[in-house]
Amino acid sequence: MSTLEYLFQGFGTALIWYNLIFAFVGVLIGTAVGVLPGIGPMSGVALLIPVTASITGGLPPEQAATSAIILLAGVYYGAMYGGSTTSILLNTPGESSSVVTTLDGYQMAKKGRAGSALSIAAIGSFVAGIVTIVALIVLAKPLSNVALKFGPAEYFSLMLLGLGAVSGLAGKSVTKALIMTVCGLLLGTIGIDNVSGIARFTFDVPWLYQGIEFLTIAVGLFALGEVFKTILEKEEEDMEIARINNLLPSKEEFKESAGPIARGSILGFFVGILPGAGATLASFFSYILEKKISKNPSKFGTGAIAGVAAPESANNAASGGAMIPLLTLGIPGSGTTAILMGALMMYNVQPGPLLFEDHPQVAWGLIASMFIGNIMLLILNLPLVKVFAKIIQTPKKYLLPMIIAISIFGVYAVQVSTNDLLLLLACGILGYFFSKHDYPIAPLVLGLVLGPMIENNLRRALTISNGEYSVFVTRPISLAFLLITVLWLVVPFLMKKRGKEVVINIEG
């Protein structure tokens, strides 16, 4: 079948009434998650995995996986839309990728142009979403065909690249990111070894024989960790919201934002494809690009419409671009896509080159639903932006108990184990500790998801090569991935060291 035929089948799946509801609920919750400061797409997606497992329980396995991933992906790209609302109205980013939007968005709001800023952010996000979906349709099949030629050695090296990329770009300290990656890999070894049948790191506790459950770790670290942080740090709730007057931008503002939206969409897409780069980096790059090519760079930071259009387009394009390595190669490029990958694996759907062959309903249904979801988001965000602005004022005394209840009941409904609830609580405390001391959580989750796969491919590659480790460097593609991994980790370290030497020389 051709790509167009598969795509039409995907729309047939996405347009089923209950999948439309899942898509709508996903983007609605995603927008709310983006609007609420501090929660973010990773926490939102992790929190909803047990909920989707409960809701889709009565559907056949393939349909359940499709419906669940449609909802969870909707939360992911919906959060990118919603993050701009608090950035513009409160000068408080809803999530990290909206940090750049505050620079000009809040200045526009203070000048009475909040409506124009919110509308351009929504339109830019919509255009970026459509651009990435088209690119995903064009590139998905060819990339998965190329990936089918990969052997165990290539997959092992590619997964190391995914780990190295996220570890190298997560948080302020590469050392802390690598520590968290190793912790994730160690957690992934707990349980009965599939090859030898030997219990590893179980300490004769029967509950640990099946291994550490990804769902419990993700919900605990992200959702409960955020709850503990809010309770213990007692953040101020008195925030002055800028007034929203006219929602429609002027013709001049449309004209000024057209170029930044186009450039932000393309740049964000290619940055999103890179493992570990993510939406935050894309939004910074696009803002810097617009400032560099602007005829009047001094206006940036004072309320330039391009300073809102470019980063908002870029962060949405990056979230769509991140789906390409996840779906075609089985390599999550960010913490959120790692959680999405874990969710798919819960339904026995393995992302990667065989996804489009073995589970075309899931792959093409998701791609088609992203197109529908982006239209829903545009319809939601433009007329209902004042309603979403009210969500910001939700008292934490109502919000936090809801998050705790969903976390506990969700994890128990899937695992039916009090031990998992204790682990959930422990992960919540650890999540707060990691956040407080700037230990990035995304590499740990990625290590937990990819660890068993890395181990399996390592064993398969060594079995095929009769124990020769040289197989990883004699195969050109594997060697290329390993070299890129080393460069990804070493270059930032060398640049940082060189920067310190320059500072010392200047001071001396």
C-alpha positions as a Python dict, from the first residue, in 0.01 Angstrom:
ca = {
    (1, 'M'): (0, 0, 0),
    (2, 'S'): (110, 357, -69),
    (3, 'T'): (165, 624, 197),
    (4, 'L'): (-157, 803, 94),
    (5, 'E'): (-360, 483, 132),
    (6, 'Y'): (-216, 425, 478),
    (7, 'L'): (-288, 789, 566),
    (8, 'F'): (-652, 759, 456),
    (9, 'Q'): (-681, 446, 671),
    (10, 'G'): (-529, 648, 956),
    (11, 'F'): (-798, 916, 916),
    (12, 'G'): (-1057, 638, 917),
    (13, 'T'): (-921, 529, 1255),
    (14, 'A'): (-881, 883, 1395),
    (15, 'L'): (-1237, 981, 1291),
    (16, 'I'): (-1403, 699, 1489),
    (17, 'W'): (-1628, 874, 1743),
    (18, 'Y'): (-1445, 756, 2054),
    (19, 'N'): (-1102, 844, 1907),
    (20, 'L'): (-1232, 1194, 1832),
    (21, 'I'): (-1335, 1220, 2198),
    (22, 'F'): (-991, 1093, 2309),
    (23, 'A'): (-820, 1350, 2084),
    (24, 'F'): (-1041, 1632, 2215),
    (25, 'V'): (-994, 1534, 2580),
    (26, 'G'): (-618, 1501, 2523),
    (27, 'V'): (-572, 1848, 2371),
    (28, 'L'): (-808, 2003, 2628),
    (29, 'I'): (-617, 1854, 2921),
    (30, 'G'): (-287, 1934, 2745),
    (31, 'T'): (-384, 2300, 2714),
    (32, 'A'): (-477, 2309, 3084),
    (33, 'V'): (-147, 2134, 3173),
    (34, 'G'): (45, 2393, 2969),
    (35, 'V'): (-147, 2680, 3133),
    (36, 'L'): (-81, 2563, 3489),
    (37, 'P'): (276, 2668, 3584),
    (38, 'G'): (504, 2387, 3697),
    (39, 'I'): (313, 2079, 3580),
    (40, 'G'): (450, 2051, 3222),
    (41, 'P'): (387, 1790, 2950),
    (42, 'M'): (601, 1517, 3111),
    (43, 'S'): (404, 1525, 3436),
    (44, 'G'): (73, 1554, 3249),
    (45, 'V'): (141, 1256, 3021),
    (46, 'A'): (278, 1042, 3307),
    (47, 'L'): (-25, 1124, 3522),
    (48, 'L'): (-272, 1019, 3252),
    (49, 'I'): (-114, 684, 3155),
    (50, 'P'): (-300, 489, 3428),
    (51, 'V'): (-621, 679, 3346),
    (52, 'T'): (-603, 581, 2977),
    (53, 'A'): (-525, 220, 3075),
    (54, 'S'): (-847, 212, 3279),
    (55, 'I'): (-1063, 384, 3014),
    (56, 'T'): (-946, 171, 2721),
    (57, 'G'): (-959, -156, 2916),
    (58, 'G'): (-1272, -278, 2731),
    (59, 'L'): (-1131, -226, 2381),
    (60, 'P'): (-933, -483, 2175),
    (61, 'P'): (-554, -448, 2232),
    (62, 'E'): (-477, -272, 1900),
    (63, 'Q'): (-766, -26, 1938),
    (64, 'A'): (-682, 36, 2304),
    (65, 'A'): (-320, 122, 2215),
    (66, 'T'): (-434, 357, 1936),
    (67, 'S'): (-689, 540, 2154),
    (68, 'A'): (-446, 571, 2446),
    (69, 'I'): (-161, 712, 2238),
    (70, 'I'): (-399, 955, 2063),
    (71, 'L'): (-501, 1095, 2403),
    (72, 'L'): (-147, 1105, 2545),
    (73, 'A'): (2, 1265, 2234),
    (74, 'G'): (-279, 1523, 2247),
    (75, 'V'): (-168, 1613, 2600),
    (76, 'Y'): (192, 1646, 2474),
    (77, 'Y'): (138, 1891, 2187),
    (78, 'G'): (-160, 2054, 2363),
    (79, 'A'): (70, 2152, 2650),
    (80, 'M'): (293, 2331, 2399),
    (81, 'Y'): (-4, 2546, 2300),
    (82, 'G'): (-112, 2620, 2657),
    (83, 'G'): (234, 2713, 2783),
    (84, 'S'): (217, 3049, 2608),
    (85, 'T'): (-86, 3168, 2807),
    (86, 'T'): (91, 3213, 3143),
    (87, 'S'): (408, 3337, 2972),
    (88, 'I'): (215, 3622, 2809),
    (89, 'L'): (-36, 3704, 3083),
    (90, 'L'): (172, 3642, 3398),
    (91, 'N'): (535, 3646, 3286),
    (92, 'T'): (542, 3289, 3424),
    (93, 'P'): (625, 3007, 3178),
    (94, 'G'): (374, 2721, 3188),
    (95, 'E'): (664, 2491, 3098),
    (96, 'S'): (1032, 2532, 3007),
    (97, 'S'): (984, 2567, 2631),
    (98, 'S'): (774, 2882, 2689),
    (99, 'V'): (1048, 3066, 2880),
    (100, 'V'): (1153, 3263, 2570),
    (101, 'T'): (794, 3371, 2504),
    (102, 'T'): (794, 3573, 2828),
    (103, 'L'): (1062, 3809, 2692),
    (104, 'D'): (830, 3980, 2444),
    (105, 'G'): (489, 3827, 2521),
    (106, 'Y'): (457, 3983, 2866),
    (107, 'Q'): (582, 4318, 2735),
    (108, 'M'): (308, 4305, 2471),
    (109, 'A'): (52, 4226, 2742),
    (110, 'K'): (165, 4521, 2952),
    (111, 'K'): (107, 4744, 2648),
    (112, 'G'): (-251, 4618, 2608),
    (113, 'R'): (-166, 4375, 2324),
    (114, 'A'): (-219, 4049, 2517),
    (115, 'G'): (-495, 3938, 2277),
    (116, 'S'): (-271, 3984, 1972),
    (117, 'A'): (15, 3796, 2140),
    (118, 'L'): (-210, 3502, 2240),
    (119, 'S'): (-368, 3483, 1892),
    (120, 'I'): (-33, 3490, 1710),
    (121, 'A'): (99, 3222, 1952),
    (122, 'A'): (-202, 3001, 1871),
    (123, 'I'): (-178, 3061, 1493),
    (124, 'G'): (200, 3001, 1496),
    (125, 'S'): (151, 2679, 1694),
    (126, 'F'): (-114, 2561, 1447),
    (127, 'V'): (102, 2632, 1139),
    (128, 'A'): (402, 2460, 1302),
    (129, 'G'): (187, 2160, 1389),
    (130, 'I'): (68, 2122, 1030),
    (131, 'V'): (423, 2162, 891),
    (132, 'T'): (556, 1886, 1118),
    (133, 'I'): (266, 1652, 1039),
    (134, 'V'): (331, 1689, 665),
    (135, 'A'): (703, 1623, 725),
    (136, 'L'): (616, 1324, 944),
    (137, 'I'): (396, 1179, 668),
    (138, 'V'): (671, 1226, 407),
    (139, 'L'): (964, 1101, 618),
    (140, 'A'): (809, 830, 838),
    (141, 'K'): (796, 547, 585),
    (142, 'P'): (1139, 608, 421),
    (143, 'L'): (1310, 638, 760),
    (144, 'S'): (1149, 320, 892),
    (145, 'N'): (1258, 136, 572),
    (146, 'V'): (1618, 252, 628),
    (147, 'A'): (1598, 150, 993),
    (148, 'L'): (1484, -201, 893),
    (149, 'K'): (1838, -257, 763),
    (150, 'F'): (1983, -194, 1108),
    (151, 'G'): (2125, -491, 1296),
    (152, 'P'): (2166, -535, 1675),
    (153, 'A'): (2501, -349, 1670),
    (154, 'E'): (2344, -44, 1500),
    (155, 'Y'): (2051, -44, 1741),
    (156, 'F'): (2279, -69, 2043),
    (157, 'S'): (2484, 230, 1923),
    (158, 'L'): (2175, 429, 1826),
    (159, 'M'): (2021, 380, 2171),
    (160, 'L'): (2347, 488, 2332),
    (161, 'L'): (2325, 803, 2118),
    (162, 'G'): (1973, 866, 2246),
    (163, 'L'): (2090, 828, 2606),
    (164, 'G'): (2399, 1039, 2552),
    (165, 'A'): (2208, 1317, 2377),
    (166, 'V'): (1944, 1354, 2648),
    (167, 'S'): (2206, 1323, 2921),
    (168, 'G'): (2426, 1586, 2759),
    (169, 'L'): (2148, 1843, 2726),
    (170, 'A'): (1936, 1783, 3036),
    (171, 'G'): (1990, 2013, 3332),
    (172, 'K'): (2278, 2247, 3412),
    (173, 'S'): (2527, 1974, 3501),
    (174, 'V'): (2629, 1699, 3258),
    (175, 'T'): (2768, 1500, 3552),
    (176, 'K'): (2431, 1500, 3730),
    (177, 'A'): (2255, 1405, 3407),
    (178, 'L'): (2492, 1109, 3357),
    (179, 'I'): (2441, 1000, 3720),
    (180, 'M'): (2064, 997, 3660),
    (181, 'T'): (2109, 802, 3335),
    (182, 'V'): (2311, 534, 3515),
    (183, 'C'): (2046, 518, 3790),
    (184, 'G'): (1780, 458, 3524),
    (185, 'L'): (1990, 184, 3361),
    (186, 'L'): (2044, 16, 3701),
    (187, 'L'): (1670, 24, 3776),
    (188, 'G'): (1610, -139, 3437),
    (189, 'T'): (1820, -444, 3539),
    (190, 'I'): (1602, -531, 3842),
    (191, 'G'): (1398, -849, 3799),
    (192, 'I'): (1432, -1190, 3634),
    (193, 'D'): (1688, -1193, 3351),
    (194, 'N'): (1511, -1298, 3030),
    (195, 'V'): (1808, -1497, 2900),
    (196, 'S'): (1953, -1674, 3205),
    (197, 'G'): (1642, -1675, 3427),
    (198, 'I'): (1849, -1551, 3721),
    (199, 'A'): (1698, -1298, 3965),
    (200, 'R'): (1899, -974, 3965),
    (201, 'F'): (1893, -716, 4248),
    (202, 'T'): (1565, -856, 4384),
    (203, 'F'): (1702, -940, 4735),
    (204, 'D'): (1461, -1238, 4745),
    (205, 'V'): (1160, -1005, 4737),
    (206, 'P'): (895, -1172, 4511),
    (207, 'W'): (740, -835, 4422),
    (208, 'L'): (1065, -731, 4248),
    (209, 'Y'): (1085, -1042, 4026),
    (210, 'Q'): (876, -873, 3755),
    (211, 'G'): (1101, -566, 3764),
    (212, 'I'): (1038, -201, 3851),
    (213, 'E'): (725, -76, 3675),
    (214, 'F'): (786, 224, 3449),
    (215, 'L'): (439, 368, 3518),
    (216, 'T'): (493, 391, 3895),
    (217, 'I'): (834, 556, 3855),
    (218, 'A'): (711, 811, 3597),
    (219, 'V'): (398, 917, 3788),
    (220, 'G'): (587, 934, 4118),
    (221, 'L'): (885, 1135, 3997),
    (222, 'F'): (693, 1381, 3781),
    (223, 'A'): (342, 1421, 3923),
    (224, 'L'): (392, 1357, 4297),
    (225, 'G'): (736, 1522, 4286),
    (226, 'E'): (569, 1844, 4166),
    (227, 'V'): (305, 1813, 4443),
    (228, 'F'): (572, 1784, 4716),
    (229, 'K'): (762, 2077, 4565),
    (230, 'T'): (450, 2298, 4569),
    (231, 'I'): (359, 2200, 4927),
    (232, 'L'): (705, 2228, 5079),
    (233, 'E'): (820, 2543, 4901),
    (234, 'K'): (487, 2726, 4943),
    (235, 'E'): (510, 2927, 4624),
    (236, 'E'): (329, 3259, 4613),
    (237, 'E'): (-14, 3249, 4450),
    (238, 'D'): (-82, 3623, 4423),
    (239, 'M'): (-20, 3689, 4055),
    (240, 'E'): (-151, 3984, 3860),
    (241, 'I'): (-298, 3877, 3525),
    (242, 'A'): (-276, 4111, 3227),
    (243, 'R'): (-612, 4206, 3076),
    (244, 'I'): (-716, 4058, 2742),
    (245, 'N'): (-882, 4318, 2520),
    (246, 'N'): (-889, 4265, 2144),
    (247, 'L'): (-812, 3908, 2036),
    (248, 'L'): (-756, 3980, 1667),
    (249, 'P'): (-406, 4090, 1560),
    (250, 'S'): (-373, 4379, 1315),
    (251, 'K'): (-277, 4329, 948),
    (252, 'E'): (67, 4468, 1026),
    (253, 'E'): (115, 4216, 1309),
    (254, 'F'): (9, 3930, 1079),
    (255, 'K'): (261, 4049, 821),
    (256, 'E'): (542, 4083, 1078),
    (257, 'S'): (478, 3736, 1221),
    (258, 'A'): (445, 3541, 893),
    (259, 'G'): (822, 3506, 836),
    (260, 'P'): (908, 3418, 1200),
    (261, 'I'): (630, 3156, 1205),
    (262, 'A'): (762, 2991, 886),
    (263, 'R'): (1127, 2999, 999),
    (264, 'G'): (1040, 2888, 1353),
    (265, 'S'): (836, 2593, 1219),
    (266, 'I'): (1118, 2466, 994),
    (267, 'L'): (1398, 2525, 1246),
    (268, 'G'): (1194, 2375, 1533),
    (269, 'F'): (1116, 2063, 1330),
    (270, 'F'): (1482, 1987, 1254),
    (271, 'V'): (1590, 2064, 1612),
    (272, 'G'): (1310, 1837, 1739),
    (273, 'I'): (1440, 1543, 1534),
    (274, 'L'): (1775, 1558, 1717),
    (275, 'P'): (1770, 1327, 2020),
    (276, 'G'): (1785, 1531, 2340),
    (277, 'A'): (1752, 1875, 2180),
    (278, 'G'): (1384, 1929, 2253),
    (279, 'A'): (1138, 2219, 2236),
    (280, 'T'): (1323, 2444, 2481),
    (281, 'L'): (1638, 2451, 2269),
    (282, 'A'): (1429, 2503, 1953),
    (283, 'S'): (1252, 2806, 2100),
    (284, 'F'): (1585, 2964, 2207),
    (285, 'F'): (1741, 2902, 1864),
    (286, 'S'): (1446, 3052, 1678),
    (287, 'Y'): (1442, 3362, 1900),
    (288, 'I'): (1818, 3415, 1850),
    (289, 'L'): (1776, 3366, 1472),
    (290, 'E'): (1499, 3629, 1449),
    (291, 'K'): (1700, 3875, 1654),
    (292, 'K'): (2008, 3820, 1433),
    (293, 'I'): (1825, 3875, 1102),
    (294, 'S'): (1601, 4158, 1225),
    (295, 'K'): (1658, 4507, 1084),
    (296, 'N'): (1581, 4645, 1429),
    (297, 'P'): (1708, 4394, 1690),
    (298, 'S'): (1672, 4648, 1973),
    (299, 'K'): (1291, 4606, 1968),
    (300, 'F'): (1327, 4246, 2092),
    (301, 'G'): (1252, 4232, 2462),
    (302, 'T'): (1022, 4533, 2440),
    (303, 'G'): (716, 4367, 2286),
    (304, 'A'): (815, 4247, 1935),
    (305, 'I'): (551, 4021, 1778),
    (306, 'A'): (832, 3816, 1614),
    (307, 'G'): (962, 3738, 1964),
    (308, 'V'): (634, 3556, 2033),
    (309, 'A'): (564, 3405, 1690),
    (310, 'A'): (906, 3242, 1636),
    (311, 'P'): (958, 3057, 1969),
    (312, 'E'): (594, 2945, 1992),
    (313, 'S'): (611, 2802, 1639),
    (314, 'A'): (947, 2641, 1710),
    (315, 'N'): (847, 2464, 2034),
    (316, 'N'): (538, 2312, 1870),
    (317, 'A'): (734, 2208, 1562),
    (318, 'A'): (996, 2047, 1787),
    (319, 'S'): (733, 1841, 1969),
    (320, 'G'): (612, 1707, 1633),
    (321, 'G'): (969, 1651, 1511),
    (322, 'A'): (1047, 1449, 1826),
    (323, 'M'): (780, 1198, 1719),
    (324, 'I'): (986, 1097, 1412),
    (325, 'P'): (1277, 921, 1591),
    (326, 'L'): (1027, 775, 1839),
    (327, 'L'): (799, 620, 1576),
    (328, 'T'): (1054, 530, 1307),
    (329, 'L'): (1361, 432, 1511),
    (330, 'G'): (1217, 353, 1853),
    (331, 'I'): (1443, 618, 2009),
    (332, 'P'): (1274, 875, 2234),
    (333, 'G'): (1447, 1210, 2193),
    (334, 'S'): (1306, 1370, 2510),
    (335, 'G'): (1161, 1286, 2850),
    (336, 'T'): (802, 1317, 2726),
    (337, 'T'): (857, 1092, 2423),
    (338, 'A'): (1028, 841, 2656),
    (339, 'I'): (707, 834, 2860),
    (340, 'L'): (501, 794, 2539),
    (341, 'M'): (729, 507, 2439),
    (342, 'G'): (677, 342, 2776),
    (343, 'A'): (301, 381, 2735),
    (344, 'L'): (309, 210, 2393),
    (345, 'M'): (519, -75, 2532),
    (346, 'M'): (258, -123, 2807),
    (347, 'Y'): (19, -213, 2523),
    (348, 'N'): (278, -450, 2365),
    (349, 'V'): (337, -206, 2079),
    (350, 'Q'): (710, -164, 2010),
    (351, 'P'): (796, 174, 1850),
    (352, 'G'): (1056, 148, 1576),
    (353, 'P'): (1095, 43, 1212),
    (354, 'L'): (848, -245, 1241),
    (355, 'L'): (576, -21, 1391),
    (356, 'F'): (451, 81, 1045),
    (357, 'E'): (449, -282, 931),
    (358, 'D'): (314, -459, 1241),
    (359, 'H'): (86, -185, 1380),
    (360, 'P'): (-14, 48, 1093),
    (361, 'Q'): (-342, 130, 1269),
    (362, 'V'): (-154, 272, 1568),
    (363, 'A'): (110, 461, 1365),
    (364, 'W'): (-114, 617, 1099),
    (365, 'G'): (-407, 666, 1338),
    (366, 'L'): (-177, 873, 1560),
    (367, 'I'): (-44, 1082, 1268),
    (368, 'A'): (-399, 1152, 1142),
    (369, 'S'): (-517, 1238, 1494),
    (370, 'M'): (-237, 1494, 1527),
    (371, 'F'): (-380, 1681, 1226),
    (372, 'I'): (-731, 1672, 1376),
    (373, 'G'): (-596, 1764, 1722),
    (374, 'N'): (-419, 2072, 1586),
    (375, 'I'): (-745, 2196, 1431),
    (376, 'M'): (-921, 2135, 1764),
    (377, 'L'): (-649, 2330, 1945),
    (378, 'L'): (-684, 2630, 1714),
    (379, 'I'): (-1062, 2631, 1768),
    (380, 'L'): (-1013, 2593, 2145),
    (381, 'N'): (-736, 2846, 2193),
    (382, 'L'): (-864, 3145, 1999),
    (383, 'P'): (-1219, 3192, 2137),
    (384, 'L'): (-1164, 3025, 2477),
    (385, 'V'): (-835, 3188, 2572),
    (386, 'K'): (-1008, 3394, 2844),
    (387, 'V'): (-1149, 3072, 2994),
    (388, 'F'): (-805, 2909, 3002),
    (389, 'A'): (-667, 3224, 3163),
    (390, 'K'): (-905, 3156, 3455),
    (391, 'I'): (-748, 2811, 3506),
    (392, 'I'): (-431, 2990, 3620),
    (393, 'Q'): (-624, 3110, 3925),
    (394, 'T'): (-724, 2756, 4037),
    (395, 'P'): (-637, 2742, 4410),
    (396, 'K'): (-368, 2487, 4487),
    (397, 'K'): (-579, 2350, 4775),
    (398, 'Y'): (-817, 2209, 4508),
    (399, 'L'): (-558, 2123, 4241),
    (400, 'L'): (-310, 1924, 4453),
    (401, 'P'): (-561, 1675, 4604),
    (402, 'M'): (-687, 1599, 4252),
    (403, 'I'): (-334, 1521, 4129),
    (404, 'I'): (-266, 1300, 4434),
    (405, 'A'): (-596, 1112, 4391),
    (406, 'I'): (-540, 1049, 4018),
    (407, 'S'): (-183, 931, 4086),
    (408, 'I'): (-277, 686, 4363),
    (409, 'F'): (-596, 545, 4211),
    (410, 'G'): (-441, 532, 3864),
    (411, 'V'): (-132, 338, 3967),
    (412, 'Y'): (-332, 102, 4191),
    (413, 'A'): (-589, 35, 3916),
    (414, 'V'): (-313, -79, 3678),
    (415, 'Q'): (-77, -256, 3921),
    (416, 'V'): (-319, -367, 4199),
    (417, 'S'): (-31, -370, 4446),
    (418, 'T'): (22, -178, 4770),
    (419, 'N'): (397, -216, 4717),
    (420, 'D'): (364, -2, 4404),
    (421, 'L'): (184, 265, 4608),
    (422, 'L'): (475, 272, 4855),
    (423, 'L'): (717, 296, 4562),
    (424, 'L'): (501, 577, 4418),
    (425, 'L'): (531, 772, 4744),
    (426, 'A'): (908, 713, 4761),
    (427, 'C'): (947, 831, 4399),
    (428, 'G'): (746, 1144, 4480),
    (429, 'I'): (989, 1230, 4762),
    (430, 'L'): (1287, 1152, 4538),
    (431, 'G'): (1132, 1361, 4259),
    (432, 'Y'): (1119, 1662, 4492),
    (433, 'F'): (1478, 1602, 4605),
    (434, 'F'): (1603, 1571, 4245),
    (435, 'S'): (1419, 1887, 4140),
    (436, 'K'): (1547, 2086, 4439),
    (437, 'H'): (1909, 1989, 4373),
    (438, 'D'): (1888, 2019, 3992),
    (439, 'Y'): (1913, 1648, 3910),
    (440, 'P'): (1725, 1606, 3577),
    (441, 'I'): (1459, 1333, 3586),
    (442, 'A'): (1426, 1278, 3209),
    (443, 'P'): (1757, 1083, 3175),
    (444, 'L'): (1650, 846, 3455),
    (445, 'V'): (1319, 769, 3282),
    (446, 'L'): (1497, 728, 2948),
    (447, 'G'): (1752, 492, 3105),
    (448, 'L'): (1473, 284, 3259),
    (449, 'V'): (1293, 255, 2922),
    (450, 'L'): (1599, 197, 2702),
    (451, 'G'): (1809, -8, 2945),
    (452, 'P'): (1655, -352, 2876),
    (453, 'M'): (1656, -282, 2500),
    (454, 'I'): (2024, -180, 2506),
    (455, 'E'): (2110, -496, 2700),
    (456, 'N'): (1916, -722, 2460),
    (457, 'N'): (2078, -569, 2150),
    (458, 'L'): (2423, -588, 2310),
    (459, 'R'): (2375, -960, 2375),
    (460, 'R'): (2237, -1025, 2027),
    (461, 'A'): (2525, -839, 1861),
    (462, 'L'): (2786, -1031, 2065),
    (463, 'T'): (2611, -1364, 1993),
    (464, 'I'): (2618, -1297, 1618),
    (465, 'S'): (2986, -1189, 1629),
    (466, 'N'): (3094, -1481, 1856),
    (467, 'G'): (3177, -1244, 2141),
    (468, 'E'): (3381, -997, 1935),
    (469, 'Y'): (3329, -643, 2067),
    (470, 'S'): (3485, -509, 1748),
    (471, 'V'): (3148, -559, 1575),
    (472, 'F'): (3040, -219, 1714),
    (473, 'V'): (3325, -33, 1540),
    (474, 'T'): (3370, -241, 1223),
    (475, 'R'): (3012, -173, 1108),
    (476, 'P'): (3015, 183, 962),
    (477, 'I'): (2670, 297, 1083),
    (478, 'S'): (2732, 165, 1435),
    (479, 'L'): (3071, 338, 1445),
    (480, 'A'): (2915, 666, 1326),
    (481, 'F'): (2653, 655, 1604),
    (482, 'L'): (2921, 584, 1866),
    (483, 'L'): (3139, 872, 1744),
    (484, 'I'): (2843, 1112, 1751),
    (485, 'T'): (2762, 995, 2106),
    (486, 'V'): (3118, 1064, 2224),
    (487, 'L'): (3123, 1405, 2055),
    (488, 'W'): (2782, 1492, 2204),
    (489, 'L'): (2918, 1432, 2554),
    (490, 'V'): (3276, 1559, 2515),
    (491, 'V'): (3229, 1878, 2307),
    (492, 'P'): (3012, 2065, 2566),
    (493, 'F'): (3266, 1971, 2836),
    (494, 'L'): (3559, 2100, 2628),
    (495, 'M'): (3374, 2421, 2539),
    (496, 'K'): (3292, 2482, 2906),
    (497, 'K'): (3652, 2420, 3006),
    (498, 'R'): (3779, 2651, 2730),
    (499, 'G'): (3535, 2921, 2842),
    (500, 'K'): (3668, 2903, 3199),
    (501, 'E'): (4028, 2935, 3070),
    (502, 'V'): (3931, 3243, 2868),
    (503, 'V'): (3773, 3401, 3179),
    (504, 'I'): (4086, 3326, 3385),
    (505, 'N'): (4309, 3482, 3117),
    (506, 'I'): (4093, 3795, 3102),
    (507, 'E'): (4093, 3832, 3480),
    (508, 'G'): (4467, 3766, 3491),
}
